Amino acid sequence: MSAVVLLALGLGLMALGYFVYSKFIAEKIFRLDPDFKTPAHEFEDGVDFVPTNRYVLWGHHFTSVAGAAPIVGPAIAVIWGWLPAFLWVSIGTVVFAGVHDTGAVWASVRNKARSVGSLTGDVVGKRARSVFMIVIFLLLLMVNAVFAVVIAGLMMKFSSAVVPVWGAILVALIIGQLIYRRILSLAVVSVIGVVALYALIGIGPSVPVQMPEQVGALSGNAVWILILFGYAAIASLLPVWMLLQPRDYINGLQLFIGLIILYGALVMFNPALVAPMYNTNLPEGTPSMLPLLFVTIACGAISGFHGLVAGGTTSKQLNKETDARFVGYFGAVGEGMLALGAILAATAGFATYGEWSAMYDAFGKGGVNAFVEGGAYIISNGIGLPETTAATLLTVMAALFAGTTMDTGLRLQRYIFQEWGEIYNQQWMKKPAIATLLAVVSCLVLAFGAGADGSGGLIIWPLFGTTNQLLAGLTLLVVTVILVRLGRPMWYTLAPLIFLMVMTVLALFAQLKSFYEAENYFLLGLDIVVLVASILVAMECAAALKRVRQEKVDATS
């Protein structure tokens, strides 16, 4: 089958979702009000609460939620065949992720930009809030620790990407000043930023920066991880307009241009999908597709991390409530397009089935390497760009998005410590610098606790998918309860919630069995914790909905 046909089908479904389904959800279910005074205006402080142009805010939200996960998950899941991955990404983006992200932004904006974790205490109950906060903390630990490993690994392997990755920070700082101080129009600033980024990508191969394999007692990989956390700590304390917004906005534009290049090359090259539609020749040890497909591909279909960004940073910058549709739903569509690109690169980016099967000789293989190598093959054959340059382009794309997610993730982790300070009346934890220090230390303990190379976060990464989907279920639960209280239709959020919770619990049981057989008792214990949390969430979900519906019956009787 031609990869162009799959591309057209995927983009068509996502366009239908945004122009038709999201309009219905925004107007009839969430009833977004352009005259509602958003927290960005109510609590404007120039640091975290900043009314923001919707295009700039979309760039922040989209690149914060995208990261490396919508590349890694789909590029691993195609081991089961391209059709299951394609269907879950396409349907998940339209029916699950878009509604989840828009609903999370709306719920937070309507409640003074409080995080969904904090809202859970009021909407569902204190027990659910406790579970939510633990799950959030675990997820942020995983994201921050692992994305640092991903970026460090990319810079160690592709030395040509170092200058573009770090040069993008300087570009963002300059762009931030130009936008915030209204020195130039947004259109002009956008052109300048994109040109500067691609100039850096062009320069990268000419000035490779290679970190030594060993720096004193630390590996080169570990040194990069420490540098990344030092940068992320500073970035999390700066006003959002200074670095976070412009970095995310320019990266968002860069991604879309990168996708246009990849999609354009795909159309011109018109390769066949060498991977099977449904793989019946799975490598030994590959787990069952059901239910693990739905947790292997989280970002790109639906992801709980999106709810953290929506209620953590995005809701504090929303200029008008109606912007939630563009920022939230179209942000999910953008991530779905990235996941679709990852599927195409990982299934059509190989000359033969033999080359593809050599890449996917075991479960967990593929990922970023399949995306970069497969995408570079397509771009090189489609538009004639040298494979080295194409690989640098895709590597920088993956590293920049992992970096923006890490920036936002550490800021969100700082918010979690500050919220704990608020909940437990610990004034010292509410100070930004101390909360940031606690966030960094907790990540570094995980990263370096299992070895000097800083890759400790990879130990618990197998639980990312289930933990992430549990968090998405909790977010949908909060939004559903709010809708029921307002007397609005609930099935548009409840149906995805039920499906997600069933698949997550089944996946947890499947992982429980595999961890036990592998005698991995550490992950076995963590799996049990997440499984218990899932069951508690399901029970709280049923109890909260029953309680709210009974309250409405009593009020009308």
Coordinates of C-alpha atoms in Angstrom, one line a residue:
M1 CA 0.0 0.0 0.0
S2 CA 1.2 3.5 -0.8
A3 CA 2.2 5.6 2.2
V4 CA 0.6 8.7 0.6
V5 CA -2.9 7.0 0.9
L6 CA -2.4 6.5 4.6
L7 CA -1.2 10.1 4.9
A8 CA -4.2 11.5 3.2
L9 CA -6.6 9.3 5.3
G10 CA -5.0 10.4 8.5
L11 CA -4.9 14.1 7.7
G12 CA -8.5 14.0 6.5
L13 CA -9.8 12.4 9.7
M14 CA -7.9 15.0 11.8
A15 CA -9.2 17.9 9.7
L16 CA -12.7 16.6 10.1
G17 CA -12.2 16.3 13.8
Y18 CA -11.0 19.9 14.2
F19 CA -13.4 21.7 11.8
V20 CA -16.5 19.7 12.8
Y21 CA -16.3 17.7 16.0
S22 CA -14.3 20.3 18.0
K23 CA -16.7 23.0 17.0
F24 CA -19.6 21.0 18.4
I25 CA -17.7 20.2 21.6
A26 CA -16.7 23.8 22.2
E27 CA -20.1 25.3 21.5
K28 CA -22.6 22.7 22.8
I29 CA -20.7 20.8 25.5
F30 CA -18.1 23.2 27.1
R31 CA -20.0 26.3 25.9
L32 CA -16.9 28.4 25.7
D33 CA -17.6 32.1 26.5
P34 CA -15.6 34.9 24.8
D35 CA -16.6 37.3 27.5
F36 CA -15.5 35.2 30.5
K37 CA -12.6 36.9 32.4
T38 CA -9.8 34.4 32.3
P39 CA -7.3 33.9 35.1
A40 CA -4.6 35.3 32.8
H41 CA -6.3 38.7 33.1
E42 CA -7.7 38.2 36.7
F43 CA -4.3 37.3 38.2
E44 CA -1.9 38.9 35.7
D45 CA 1.6 39.0 37.3
G46 CA 4.0 39.1 34.3
V47 CA 5.6 35.8 35.4
D48 CA 3.1 32.9 35.3
F49 CA -0.2 34.6 34.6
V50 CA 0.3 36.4 31.2
P51 CA -2.5 36.9 28.6
T52 CA -1.1 35.5 25.4
N53 CA -1.8 35.6 21.7
R54 CA -3.5 32.3 20.9
Y55 CA -1.0 31.4 18.2
V56 CA 1.9 31.9 20.6
L57 CA 0.0 30.0 23.3
W58 CA -0.8 27.2 20.9
G59 CA 3.0 26.9 20.2
H60 CA 3.6 26.6 23.9
H61 CA 0.9 24.1 24.6
F62 CA 1.6 21.9 21.5
T63 CA 5.3 21.7 21.9
S64 CA 5.1 21.1 25.7
V65 CA 2.8 18.2 25.2
A66 CA 4.5 16.8 22.1
G67 CA 8.0 16.0 23.3
A68 CA 9.5 12.8 22.1
A69 CA 6.7 10.5 23.3
P70 CA 4.4 10.9 20.1
I71 CA 7.5 9.8 18.1
V72 CA 8.7 7.0 20.4
G73 CA 5.3 5.3 21.2
P74 CA 4.0 5.0 17.6
A75 CA 7.4 4.1 16.2
I76 CA 7.5 1.2 18.7
A77 CA 3.9 0.1 18.3
V78 CA 4.2 -0.5 14.6
I79 CA 5.8 -3.8 15.5
W80 CA 2.2 -5.0 15.7
G81 CA 1.5 -3.7 12.2
W82 CA 0.8 -0.2 10.8
L83 CA -3.0 -0.5 10.8
P84 CA -3.6 -0.8 14.6
A85 CA -1.2 2.1 15.3
F86 CA -2.8 4.2 12.5
L87 CA -6.4 3.6 13.8
W88 CA -5.5 4.4 17.4
V89 CA -3.6 7.6 16.6
S90 CA -6.4 8.9 14.2
I91 CA -9.4 8.0 16.2
G92 CA -7.7 8.8 19.5
T93 CA -6.7 12.3 18.4
V94 CA -10.2 13.2 17.2
V95 CA -12.4 11.5 19.9
F96 CA -10.1 11.3 22.9
A97 CA -7.1 13.7 22.9
G98 CA -8.8 16.8 21.5
V99 CA -11.8 16.5 23.9
H100 CA -9.4 15.7 26.9
D101 CA -7.1 18.7 26.2
T102 CA -9.9 21.2 25.6
G103 CA -11.8 20.0 28.6
A104 CA -8.7 20.2 30.9
V105 CA -8.0 23.8 29.8
W106 CA -11.7 24.8 30.2
A107 CA -12.0 23.2 33.7
S108 CA -8.9 24.9 34.9
V109 CA -9.8 28.3 33.5
R110 CA -13.2 28.1 35.1
N111 CA -11.5 27.4 38.5
K112 CA -8.9 30.2 38.7
A113 CA -6.3 28.2 36.7
R114 CA -5.9 25.5 39.4
S115 CA -4.3 22.3 38.3
V116 CA -6.6 19.3 37.6
G117 CA -4.9 17.6 40.6
S118 CA -5.9 20.4 42.9
L119 CA -9.5 20.5 41.5
T120 CA -9.9 16.8 42.2
G121 CA -10.3 17.5 45.9
D122 CA -13.3 19.7 45.3
V123 CA -14.9 17.9 42.4
V124 CA -14.4 14.3 43.4
G125 CA -13.0 14.0 46.9
K126 CA -9.8 14.2 49.0
R127 CA -8.9 10.6 48.5
A128 CA -9.0 11.0 44.8
R129 CA -6.9 14.1 45.1
S130 CA -4.3 12.2 47.1
V131 CA -4.1 9.5 44.4
F132 CA -4.0 12.1 41.6
M133 CA -1.1 14.0 43.2
I134 CA 0.9 10.8 43.6
V135 CA 0.3 9.8 40.0
I136 CA 1.2 13.3 38.8
F137 CA 4.4 13.3 40.7
L138 CA 5.4 9.9 39.4
L139 CA 4.6 10.8 35.8
L140 CA 6.6 14.1 36.0
L141 CA 9.5 12.2 37.5
M142 CA 9.5 9.8 34.6
V143 CA 9.1 12.5 31.9
N144 CA 11.8 14.8 33.2
A145 CA 14.3 12.1 34.0
V146 CA 13.8 10.1 30.8
F147 CA 13.6 13.1 28.4
A148 CA 16.9 14.3 29.8
V149 CA 18.3 10.8 28.8
V150 CA 16.8 11.0 25.4
I151 CA 18.2 14.5 24.6
A152 CA 21.6 13.6 26.0
G153 CA 21.7 10.4 23.9
L154 CA 20.8 12.3 20.8
M155 CA 23.5 14.9 21.4
M156 CA 26.1 12.1 22.0
K157 CA 25.1 10.2 18.9
F158 CA 24.5 13.2 16.6
S159 CA 27.1 15.8 17.4
S160 CA 25.8 17.9 14.5
A161 CA 22.6 18.6 16.5
V162 CA 24.4 20.2 19.5
V163 CA 24.7 23.7 18.0
P164 CA 21.1 23.9 16.7
V165 CA 19.7 22.5 20.0
W166 CA 21.4 25.0 22.2
G167 CA 21.4 27.9 19.7
A168 CA 17.6 27.6 19.7
I169 CA 17.6 28.9 23.3
L170 CA 19.4 32.1 22.3
V171 CA 17.0 32.6 19.4
A172 CA 14.0 32.1 21.8
L173 CA 15.4 34.7 24.2
I174 CA 15.7 37.3 21.4
I175 CA 12.3 36.4 20.0
G176 CA 10.7 36.7 23.5
Q177 CA 11.9 40.3 23.8
L178 CA 10.7 41.2 20.2
I179 CA 7.2 39.8 20.9
Y180 CA 6.7 41.0 24.5
R181 CA 8.0 44.5 23.9
R182 CA 6.1 44.7 20.5
I183 CA 9.2 45.7 18.7
L184 CA 8.1 43.8 15.6
S185 CA 4.9 42.2 14.4
L186 CA 4.3 38.5 15.2
A187 CA 4.5 37.6 11.5
V188 CA 7.9 39.3 11.1
V189 CA 9.2 37.7 14.3
S190 CA 8.0 34.3 13.2
V191 CA 9.9 34.5 9.9
I192 CA 13.1 35.7 11.7
G193 CA 12.8 32.9 14.3
V194 CA 12.2 30.1 11.8
V195 CA 15.0 31.3 9.5
A196 CA 17.4 31.5 12.4
L197 CA 16.5 27.9 13.5
Y198 CA 17.0 26.5 10.1
A199 CA 20.2 28.4 9.6
L200 CA 21.5 26.7 12.8
I201 CA 20.4 23.3 11.5
G202 CA 22.4 24.1 8.3
I203 CA 25.4 25.1 10.3
G204 CA 25.2 22.1 12.7
P205 CA 27.0 19.5 10.5
S206 CA 29.9 22.0 9.9
V207 CA 30.6 22.6 13.6
P208 CA 29.9 19.3 15.4
V209 CA 30.3 19.4 19.1
Q210 CA 31.3 16.0 20.6
M211 CA 31.2 15.5 24.3
P212 CA 34.0 13.2 25.4
E213 CA 32.9 9.7 26.4
Q214 CA 34.3 10.2 29.9
V215 CA 34.6 13.5 31.8
G216 CA 36.4 12.8 35.1
A217 CA 34.3 10.3 37.0
L218 CA 31.2 10.9 34.9
S219 CA 30.3 9.7 31.4
G220 CA 29.6 12.3 28.7
N221 CA 26.0 11.3 28.8
A222 CA 25.8 12.1 32.5
V223 CA 27.4 15.5 32.0
W224 CA 24.8 16.4 29.4
I225 CA 22.0 15.3 31.8
L226 CA 23.4 17.6 34.6
I227 CA 23.7 20.5 32.1
L228 CA 20.1 19.9 30.9
F229 CA 18.7 20.0 34.5
G230 CA 20.7 23.1 35.3
Y231 CA 19.2 24.8 32.3
A232 CA 15.7 23.5 33.0
A233 CA 15.9 24.8 36.6
I234 CA 16.7 28.3 35.4
A235 CA 14.1 28.2 32.6
S236 CA 11.4 27.1 35.1
L237 CA 11.9 30.3 37.2
L238 CA 12.0 32.8 34.3
P239 CA 8.8 34.6 33.3
V240 CA 6.9 32.5 30.8
W241 CA 7.1 35.3 28.1
M242 CA 10.9 35.5 28.3
L243 CA 11.8 31.9 27.3
L244 CA 9.0 29.3 27.6
Q245 CA 6.5 31.0 25.2
P246 CA 8.9 32.1 22.5
R247 CA 10.9 28.8 22.6
D248 CA 7.7 26.8 22.3
Y249 CA 6.2 29.0 19.6
I250 CA 9.2 28.9 17.3
N251 CA 9.6 25.2 17.9
G252 CA 5.9 24.7 17.0
L253 CA 6.5 26.5 13.7
Q254 CA 9.7 24.6 13.1
L255 CA 7.9 21.3 13.7
F256 CA 5.1 22.1 11.2
I257 CA 7.7 23.1 8.6
G258 CA 9.6 19.9 9.4
L259 CA 6.4 17.9 9.0
I260 CA 5.6 19.7 5.7
I261 CA 9.1 18.7 4.5
L262 CA 8.6 15.1 5.6
Y263 CA 5.1 14.9 4.2
G264 CA 6.1 16.7 1.0
A265 CA 9.0 14.3 0.5
L266 CA 6.7 11.4 1.1
V267 CA 4.3 12.6 -1.6
M268 CA 7.2 13.1 -4.1
F269 CA 8.9 9.8 -3.3
N270 CA 5.6 7.9 -2.9
P271 CA 7.1 4.9 -1.0
A272 CA 5.3 1.7 -0.2
L273 CA 4.6 0.7 3.4
V274 CA 7.1 -2.1 3.8
A275 CA 5.9 -3.0 7.2
P276 CA 2.9 -5.4 7.4
M277 CA -0.6 -4.1 7.9
Y278 CA -1.0 -6.6 10.8
N279 CA 2.1 -8.4 11.9
T280 CA 1.7 -12.1 12.4
N281 CA 5.4 -12.8 12.5
L282 CA 6.2 -11.1 15.9
P283 CA 9.6 -11.5 17.5
E284 CA 9.7 -13.9 20.5
G285 CA 8.7 -12.1 23.7
T286 CA 6.5 -9.5 22.1
P287 CA 3.4 -8.9 24.3
S288 CA -0.2 -9.1 23.1
M289 CA -1.3 -6.0 21.2
L290 CA -4.5 -5.8 23.3
P291 CA -4.4 -4.0 25.6
L292 CA -0.8 -2.8 25.4
L293 CA -1.3 -0.9 22.1
F294 CA -3.4 1.7 24.1
V295 CA -0.6 2.4 26.6
T296 CA 2.4 2.0 24.2
I297 CA 0.9 4.9 22.1
A298 CA -0.2 7.4 24.7
C299 CA 1.0 10.8 23.4
G300 CA -0.4 11.0 19.9
A301 CA -3.7 9.5 20.8
I302 CA -4.5 10.6 24.4
S303 CA -2.1 11.5 27.2
G304 CA -2.6 12.5 30.8
F305 CA 0.5 14.7 30.6
H306 CA -1.5 17.0 28.4
G307 CA -3.9 17.6 31.3
L308 CA -1.0 18.7 33.5
V309 CA 0.1 21.2 30.9
A310 CA -3.4 22.4 30.2
G311 CA -4.2 23.1 33.8
G312 CA -0.6 24.0 34.8
T313 CA 0.7 26.5 32.4
T314 CA -1.7 26.9 29.5
S315 CA -4.7 28.0 31.6
K316 CA -2.7 30.7 33.2
Q317 CA -2.0 32.3 29.7
L318 CA -5.3 31.9 28.0
N319 CA -6.4 35.3 26.7
K320 CA -10.0 34.3 25.8
E321 CA -11.9 31.2 26.9
T322 CA -12.8 30.5 23.3
D323 CA -9.1 30.2 22.5
A324 CA -9.3 26.8 24.4
R325 CA -10.6 25.2 21.3
F326 CA -7.7 26.3 19.1
V327 CA -5.0 25.8 21.7
G328 CA -6.3 22.6 23.3
Y329 CA -8.0 20.7 20.4
F330 CA -5.7 21.9 17.6
G331 CA -2.7 21.2 19.9
A332 CA -3.8 17.6 20.1
V333 CA -4.2 17.5 16.3
G334 CA -0.7 18.8 16.0
E335 CA 0.6 16.0 18.1
G336 CA -1.5 13.5 16.2
M337 CA 0.1 14.7 13.0
L338 CA 3.5 14.2 14.5
A339 CA 2.5 10.6 15.6
L340 CA 1.3 10.0 12.1
G341 CA 4.6 11.2 10.7
A342 CA 6.4 8.8 13.1
I343 CA 4.2 5.9 11.9
L344 CA 5.0 6.7 8.2
A345 CA 8.7 7.1 8.8
A346 CA 8.9 3.9 10.7
T347 CA 7.0 1.8 8.2
A348 CA 7.8 3.4 4.8
G349 CA 11.3 4.7 5.6
F350 CA 13.0 1.4 4.7
A351 CA 13.9 0.0 1.3
T352 CA 12.8 -3.6 2.1
Y353 CA 10.8 -5.6 4.6
G354 CA 14.1 -7.2 5.6
E355 CA 15.6 -3.9 6.6
W356 CA 12.4 -3.1 8.6
S357 CA 12.3 -6.4 10.4
A358 CA 16.0 -6.0 11.3
M359 CA 15.1 -2.8 13.0
Y360 CA 12.2 -4.4 14.8
D361 CA 13.8 -7.7 15.9
A362 CA 12.4 -7.3 19.5
F363 CA 9.7 -5.4 21.3
G364 CA 10.7 -2.0 22.3
K365 CA 13.0 -1.5 19.3
G366 CA 12.4 1.3 16.7
G367 CA 11.5 4.5 18.6
V368 CA 13.5 7.7 17.8
N369 CA 16.1 5.8 15.7
A370 CA 13.5 4.4 13.4
F371 CA 11.9 7.9 13.0
V372 CA 15.2 9.6 12.3
E373 CA 16.6 7.0 10.0
G374 CA 13.4 6.2 8.2
G375 CA 12.5 9.9 7.9
A376 CA 15.9 10.8 6.6
Y377 CA 15.6 8.0 3.9
I378 CA 12.2 9.5 2.8
I379 CA 13.4 13.1 2.7
S380 CA 16.6 12.2 0.9
N381 CA 14.8 10.2 -1.8
G382 CA 11.9 12.6 -2.0
I383 CA 13.5 16.0 -2.3
G384 CA 17.2 15.2 -2.6
L385 CA 18.4 16.6 0.7
P386 CA 21.6 14.7 1.9
E387 CA 20.7 12.0 4.4
T388 CA 23.1 13.6 7.0
T389 CA 21.3 16.9 6.8
A390 CA 17.9 15.2 6.9
A391 CA 18.9 13.2 9.9
T392 CA 20.2 16.4 11.6
L393 CA 16.8 18.1 10.9
L394 CA 14.8 15.2 12.4
T395 CA 17.2 14.8 15.3
V396 CA 17.0 18.5 16.2
M397 CA 13.2 18.3 15.9
A398 CA 13.1 15.4 18.4
A399 CA 15.6 17.0 20.8
L400 CA 13.9 20.4 20.7
F401 CA 10.5 19.0 21.5
A402 CA 11.9 16.8 24.3
G403 CA 13.6 19.9 25.6
T404 CA 10.4 22.0 25.6
T405 CA 8.5 19.3 27.3
M406 CA 11.3 19.0 30.0
D407 CA 11.2 22.8 30.4
T408 CA 7.4 22.7 31.1
G409 CA 7.7 19.5 33.1
L410 CA 10.1 20.9 35.6
R411 CA 7.9 24.0 35.9
L412 CA 4.9 21.8 36.5
Q413 CA 6.8 19.8 39.1
R414 CA 7.7 23.1 40.8
Y415 CA 3.9 23.8 40.9
I416 CA 3.2 20.4 42.5
F417 CA 5.6 21.1 45.4
Q418 CA 4.0 24.6 45.8
E419 CA 0.5 23.0 45.8
W420 CA 1.7 20.5 48.4
G421 CA 2.9 23.5 50.5
E422 CA -0.5 25.1 50.1
I423 CA -2.4 21.9 51.0
Y424 CA -0.3 21.0 54.0
N425 CA 0.4 24.6 55.1
Q426 CA 4.2 24.4 54.5
Q427 CA 5.1 28.0 53.6
W428 CA 8.7 27.2 52.8
M429 CA 7.6 24.8 50.0
K430 CA 5.6 27.5 48.3
K431 CA 8.8 29.5 47.5
P432 CA 9.6 29.1 43.8
A433 CA 13.3 28.6 44.2
I434 CA 12.9 26.0 46.9
A435 CA 10.2 24.2 45.0
T436 CA 12.4 24.2 41.9
L437 CA 15.3 22.8 43.9
L438 CA 13.1 20.0 45.3
A439 CA 11.9 19.2 41.8
V440 CA 15.5 19.0 40.4
V441 CA 16.8 17.0 43.3
S442 CA 14.0 14.4 43.1
C443 CA 14.7 14.0 39.3
L444 CA 18.4 13.6 39.8
V445 CA 17.9 11.1 42.6
L446 CA 15.9 9.0 40.2
A447 CA 18.3 9.6 37.3
F448 CA 21.6 8.8 39.2
G449 CA 20.2 6.6 41.9
A450 CA 20.8 3.5 39.8
G451 CA 24.1 4.4 38.3
A452 CA 26.6 7.1 37.4
D453 CA 25.4 7.5 33.8
G454 CA 22.2 9.3 34.8
S455 CA 19.8 6.9 33.0
G456 CA 18.0 5.7 36.2
G457 CA 14.7 7.1 34.9
L458 CA 14.7 4.4 32.3
I459 CA 14.2 1.8 35.0
I460 CA 10.6 2.9 35.7
W461 CA 9.9 4.0 32.1
P462 CA 8.0 0.8 31.3
L463 CA 5.2 2.1 33.6
F464 CA 5.0 5.4 31.8
G465 CA 2.2 4.4 29.4
T466 CA -0.1 3.0 32.1
T467 CA 0.6 5.8 34.6
N468 CA 0.0 8.4 31.8
Q469 CA -3.3 6.9 30.8
L470 CA -4.4 6.6 34.4
L471 CA -3.8 10.3 34.7
A472 CA -5.8 11.0 31.5
G473 CA -8.6 9.0 33.0
L474 CA -8.5 11.1 36.2
T475 CA -8.6 14.3 34.1
L476 CA -11.6 13.1 32.1
L477 CA -13.3 12.1 35.4
V478 CA -12.9 15.7 36.8
V479 CA -14.3 17.2 33.5
T480 CA -17.2 14.7 33.4
V481 CA -18.2 15.5 37.0
I482 CA -18.1 19.2 36.3
L483 CA -20.3 18.7 33.2
V484 CA -22.9 16.6 35.2
R485 CA -23.0 19.3 37.8
L486 CA -23.8 21.9 35.1
G487 CA -26.5 19.6 33.6
R488 CA -24.6 19.1 30.3
P489 CA -24.2 15.9 28.2
M490 CA -21.5 13.7 29.8
W491 CA -21.0 10.9 27.3
Y492 CA -18.5 12.8 25.2
T493 CA -16.1 12.5 28.1
L494 CA -17.4 9.5 30.0
A495 CA -17.2 7.1 27.1
P496 CA -13.5 7.8 26.5
L497 CA -12.9 7.6 30.3
I498 CA -14.5 4.2 30.6
F499 CA -12.6 2.8 27.6
L500 CA -9.3 4.2 28.8
M501 CA -9.7 2.9 32.4
V502 CA -10.6 -0.6 31.1
M503 CA -7.6 -0.8 28.8
T504 CA -5.3 0.7 31.5
V505 CA -6.3 -1.8 34.1
L506 CA -5.9 -4.7 31.7
A507 CA -2.5 -3.4 30.6
L508 CA -1.4 -3.2 34.3
F509 CA -2.4 -6.8 34.8
A510 CA -0.5 -7.9 31.7
Q511 CA 2.6 -6.0 32.9
L512 CA 2.2 -7.5 36.4
K513 CA 2.5 -10.9 34.9
S514 CA 5.6 -10.0 32.8
F515 CA 7.3 -8.3 35.7
Y516 CA 6.7 -11.3 37.9
E517 CA 8.0 -13.7 35.3
A518 CA 11.1 -11.6 34.8
E519 CA 11.6 -11.4 38.6
N520 CA 11.6 -7.6 38.4
Y521 CA 10.2 -7.1 41.9
F522 CA 10.8 -3.3 41.9
L523 CA 8.6 -2.7 38.9
L524 CA 6.2 -5.4 40.1
G525 CA 5.7 -3.3 43.3
L526 CA 5.3 -0.1 41.4
D527 CA 2.8 -1.8 39.1
I528 CA 0.8 -2.9 42.0
V529 CA 0.7 0.7 43.3
V530 CA -0.5 2.1 40.0
L531 CA -3.0 -0.8 39.7
V532 CA -4.5 0.0 43.1
A533 CA -4.6 3.6 42.2
S534 CA -6.5 2.7 39.0
I535 CA -9.1 0.7 40.9
L536 CA -9.5 3.5 43.4
V537 CA -10.0 5.9 40.6
A538 CA -12.7 3.7 39.1
M539 CA -14.5 3.5 42.4
E540 CA -14.2 7.2 43.0
C541 CA -15.5 7.8 39.5
A542 CA -18.6 5.8 40.1
A543 CA -19.2 7.3 43.6
A544 CA -18.7 10.9 42.4
L545 CA -21.0 10.5 39.4
K546 CA -23.6 8.8 41.5
R547 CA -23.3 11.5 44.2
V548 CA -23.6 14.4 41.8
R549 CA -26.6 12.9 39.9
Q550 CA -28.3 12.3 43.3
E551 CA -27.7 15.9 44.3
K552 CA -29.4 17.0 41.0
V553 CA -32.4 14.8 41.7
D554 CA -32.7 16.1 45.2
A555 CA -32.5 19.7 44.0
T556 CA -35.4 19.2 41.5
S557 CA -37.6 17.2 43.9

